[in-house]
PDB file of C-alpha atoms in Angstrom:
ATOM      1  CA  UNK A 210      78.426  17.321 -40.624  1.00  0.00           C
ATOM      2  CA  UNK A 211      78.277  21.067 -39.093  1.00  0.00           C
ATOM      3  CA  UNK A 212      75.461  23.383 -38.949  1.00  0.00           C
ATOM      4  CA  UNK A 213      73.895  25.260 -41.961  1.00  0.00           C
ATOM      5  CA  UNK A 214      72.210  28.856 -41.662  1.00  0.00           C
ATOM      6  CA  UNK A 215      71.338  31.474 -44.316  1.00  0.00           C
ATOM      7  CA  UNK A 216      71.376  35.127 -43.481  1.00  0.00           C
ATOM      8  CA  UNK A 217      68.073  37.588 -45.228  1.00  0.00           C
ATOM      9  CA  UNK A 218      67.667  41.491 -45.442  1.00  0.00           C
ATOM     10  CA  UNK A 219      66.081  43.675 -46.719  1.00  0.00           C
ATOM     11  CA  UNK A 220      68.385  45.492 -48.484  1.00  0.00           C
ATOM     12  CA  UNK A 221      70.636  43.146 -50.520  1.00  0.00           C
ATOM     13  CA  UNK A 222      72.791  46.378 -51.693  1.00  0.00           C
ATOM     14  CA  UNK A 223      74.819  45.507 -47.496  1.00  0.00           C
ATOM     15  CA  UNK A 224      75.209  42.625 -48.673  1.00  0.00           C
ATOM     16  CA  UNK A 225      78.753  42.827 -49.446  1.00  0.00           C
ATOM     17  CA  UNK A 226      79.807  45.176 -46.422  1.00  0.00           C
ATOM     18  CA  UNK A 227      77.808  42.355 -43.928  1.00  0.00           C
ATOM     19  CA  UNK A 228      80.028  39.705 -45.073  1.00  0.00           C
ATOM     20  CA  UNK A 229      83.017  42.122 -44.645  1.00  0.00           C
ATOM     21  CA  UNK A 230      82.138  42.421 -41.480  1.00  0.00           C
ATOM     22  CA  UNK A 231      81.032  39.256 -40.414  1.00  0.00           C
ATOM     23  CA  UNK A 232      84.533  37.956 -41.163  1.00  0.00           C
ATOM     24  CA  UNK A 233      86.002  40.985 -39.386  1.00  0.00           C
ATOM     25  CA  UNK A 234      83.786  40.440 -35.965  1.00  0.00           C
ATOM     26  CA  UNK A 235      85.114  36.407 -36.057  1.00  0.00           C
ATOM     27  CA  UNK A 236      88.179  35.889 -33.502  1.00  0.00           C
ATOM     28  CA  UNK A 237      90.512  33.886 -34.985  1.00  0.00           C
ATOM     29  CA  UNK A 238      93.527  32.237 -33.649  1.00  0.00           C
ATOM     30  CA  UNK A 239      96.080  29.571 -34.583  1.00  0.00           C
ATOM     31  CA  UNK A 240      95.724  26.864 -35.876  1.00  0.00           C
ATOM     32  CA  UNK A 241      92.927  28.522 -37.870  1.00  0.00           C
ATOM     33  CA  UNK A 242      93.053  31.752 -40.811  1.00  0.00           C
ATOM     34  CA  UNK A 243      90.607  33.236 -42.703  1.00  0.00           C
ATOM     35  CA  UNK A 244      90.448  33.077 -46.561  1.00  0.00           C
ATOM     36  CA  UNK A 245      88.510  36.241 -48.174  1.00  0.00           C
ATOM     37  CA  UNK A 246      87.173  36.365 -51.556  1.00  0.00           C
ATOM     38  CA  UNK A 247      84.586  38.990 -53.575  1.00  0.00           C
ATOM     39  CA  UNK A 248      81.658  37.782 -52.237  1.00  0.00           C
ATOM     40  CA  UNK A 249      82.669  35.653 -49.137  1.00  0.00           C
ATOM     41  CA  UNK A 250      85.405  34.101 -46.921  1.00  0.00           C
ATOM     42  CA  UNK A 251      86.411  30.542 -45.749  1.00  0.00           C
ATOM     43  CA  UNK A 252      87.734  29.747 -42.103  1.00  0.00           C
ATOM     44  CA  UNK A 253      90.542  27.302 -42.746  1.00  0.00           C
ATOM     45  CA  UNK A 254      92.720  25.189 -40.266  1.00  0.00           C
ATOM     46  CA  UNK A 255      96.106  23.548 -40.235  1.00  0.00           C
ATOM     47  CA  UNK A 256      94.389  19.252 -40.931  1.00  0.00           C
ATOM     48  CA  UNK A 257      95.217  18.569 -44.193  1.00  0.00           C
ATOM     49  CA  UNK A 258      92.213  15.613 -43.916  1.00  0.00           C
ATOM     50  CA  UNK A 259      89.489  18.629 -42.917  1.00  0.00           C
ATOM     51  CA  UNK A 260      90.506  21.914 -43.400  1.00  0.00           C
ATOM     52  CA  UNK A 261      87.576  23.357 -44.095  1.00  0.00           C
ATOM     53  CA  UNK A 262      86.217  25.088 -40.964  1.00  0.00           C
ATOM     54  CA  UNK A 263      83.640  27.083 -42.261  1.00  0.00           C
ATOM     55  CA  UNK A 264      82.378  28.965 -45.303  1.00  0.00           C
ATOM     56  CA  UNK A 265      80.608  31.960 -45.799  1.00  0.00           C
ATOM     57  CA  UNK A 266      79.045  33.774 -49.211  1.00  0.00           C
ATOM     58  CA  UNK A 267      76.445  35.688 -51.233  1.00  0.00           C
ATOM     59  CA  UNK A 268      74.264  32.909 -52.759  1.00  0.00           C
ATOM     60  CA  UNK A 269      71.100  33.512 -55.032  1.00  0.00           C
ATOM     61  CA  UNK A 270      68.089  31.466 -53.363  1.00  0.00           C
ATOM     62  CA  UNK A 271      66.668  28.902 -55.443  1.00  0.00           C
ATOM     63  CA  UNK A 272      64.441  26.163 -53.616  1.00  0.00           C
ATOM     64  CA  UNK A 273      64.683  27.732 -50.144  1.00  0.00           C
ATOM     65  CA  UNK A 274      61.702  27.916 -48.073  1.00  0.00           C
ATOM     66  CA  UNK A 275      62.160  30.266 -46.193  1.00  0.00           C
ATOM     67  CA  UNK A 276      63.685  32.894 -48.985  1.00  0.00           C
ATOM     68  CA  UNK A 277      62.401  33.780 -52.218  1.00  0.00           C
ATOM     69  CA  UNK A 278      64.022  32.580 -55.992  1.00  0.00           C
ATOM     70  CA  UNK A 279      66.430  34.723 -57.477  1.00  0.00           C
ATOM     71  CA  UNK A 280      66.594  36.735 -54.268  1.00  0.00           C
ATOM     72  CA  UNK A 281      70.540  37.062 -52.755  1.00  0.00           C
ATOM     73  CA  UNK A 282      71.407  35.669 -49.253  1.00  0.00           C
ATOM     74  CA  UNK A 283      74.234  35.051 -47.101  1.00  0.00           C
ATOM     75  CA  UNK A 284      74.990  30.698 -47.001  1.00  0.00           C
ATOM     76  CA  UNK A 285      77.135  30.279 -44.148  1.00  0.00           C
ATOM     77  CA  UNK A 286      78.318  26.599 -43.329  1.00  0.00           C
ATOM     78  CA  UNK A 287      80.501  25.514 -40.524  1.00  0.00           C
ATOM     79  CA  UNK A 288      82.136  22.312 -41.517  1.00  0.00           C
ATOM     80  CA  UNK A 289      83.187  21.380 -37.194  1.00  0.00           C
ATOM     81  CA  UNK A 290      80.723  21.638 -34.740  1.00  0.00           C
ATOM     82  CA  UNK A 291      82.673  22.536 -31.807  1.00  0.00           C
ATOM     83  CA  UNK A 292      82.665  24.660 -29.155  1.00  0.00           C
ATOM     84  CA  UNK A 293      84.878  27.344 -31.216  1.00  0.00           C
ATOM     85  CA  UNK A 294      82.583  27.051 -33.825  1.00  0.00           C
ATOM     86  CA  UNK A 295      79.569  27.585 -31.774  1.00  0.00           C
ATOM     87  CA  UNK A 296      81.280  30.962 -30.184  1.00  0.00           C
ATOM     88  CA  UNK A 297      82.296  32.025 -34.407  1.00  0.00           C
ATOM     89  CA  UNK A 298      78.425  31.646 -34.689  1.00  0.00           C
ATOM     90  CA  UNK A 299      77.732  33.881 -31.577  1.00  0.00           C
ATOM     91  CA  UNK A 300      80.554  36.772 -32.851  1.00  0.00           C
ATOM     92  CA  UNK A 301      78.821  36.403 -36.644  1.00  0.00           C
ATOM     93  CA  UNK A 302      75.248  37.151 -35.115  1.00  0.00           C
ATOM     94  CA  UNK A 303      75.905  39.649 -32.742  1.00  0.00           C
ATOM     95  CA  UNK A 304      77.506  41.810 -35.416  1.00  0.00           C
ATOM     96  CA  UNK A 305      74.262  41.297 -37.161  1.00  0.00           C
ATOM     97  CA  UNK A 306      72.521  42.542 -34.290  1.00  0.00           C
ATOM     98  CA  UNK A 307      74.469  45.527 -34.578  1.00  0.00           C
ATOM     99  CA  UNK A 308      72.401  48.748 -34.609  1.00  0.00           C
ATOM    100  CA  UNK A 309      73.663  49.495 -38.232  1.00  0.00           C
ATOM    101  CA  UNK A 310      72.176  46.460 -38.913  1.00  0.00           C
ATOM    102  CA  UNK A 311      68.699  46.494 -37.000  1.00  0.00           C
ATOM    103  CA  UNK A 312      65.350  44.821 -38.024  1.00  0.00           C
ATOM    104  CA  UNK A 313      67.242  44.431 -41.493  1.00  0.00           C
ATOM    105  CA  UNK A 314      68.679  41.035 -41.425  1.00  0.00           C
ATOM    106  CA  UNK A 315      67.429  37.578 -40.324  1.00  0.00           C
ATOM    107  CA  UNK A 316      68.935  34.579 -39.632  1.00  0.00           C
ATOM    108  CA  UNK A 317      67.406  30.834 -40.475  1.00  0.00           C
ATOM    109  CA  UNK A 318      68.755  27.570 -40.691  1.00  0.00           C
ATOM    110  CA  UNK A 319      68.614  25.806 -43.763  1.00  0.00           C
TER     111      UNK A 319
END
């Protein structure tokens, strides 16, 4: 299987603008597109037996250690572990890093 993270902040009301622009700072190419919903996206590629690549939403915590219940997180889960997958990760967390973003959000692995 791939790797599993969660994303905190402080301010769940950015949310909804992170993941906009955590799917906007990934660099995608063929064979792969990107899927957007309300409250998340999904990377998909052309394999009709795995063509999930990864998936990203707004999730409500229950059971988490290191995230309180009830409290709203980003669930990001990359389905490949490749070496495009590992650079998607890279993009997604330097956008956090972003000065917009800074000291608000946290990354952990679930």
């Amino acid at each position: 299987m791939g790797w599993e993270y969660g994303i905190k902040t402080t301010n769940p009301s950015n949310l909804p603008e992170l993941v906009e622009r955590l799917a906007d700072a990934i660099h995608v190419s063929d064979p792969y597109r990107i899927e957007r919903y309300d409250n998340g996206f999904t990377l998909l590629q052309d394999d009709p037996s795995w063509p999930l690549a990864l998936q990203l939403s707004v999730e409500t915590a229950i059971g988490i250690e290191d995230i309180t219940d009830g409290e709203p997180y980003v669930y990001c889960l990359f389905h490949i572990r490749t070496e495009l997958a590992a650079d998607w990760l890279k993009q997604m967390e330097l956008e956090t890093k972003a000065h917009r973003y800074d000291g608000m959000l946290e990354w952990f692995e679930l």
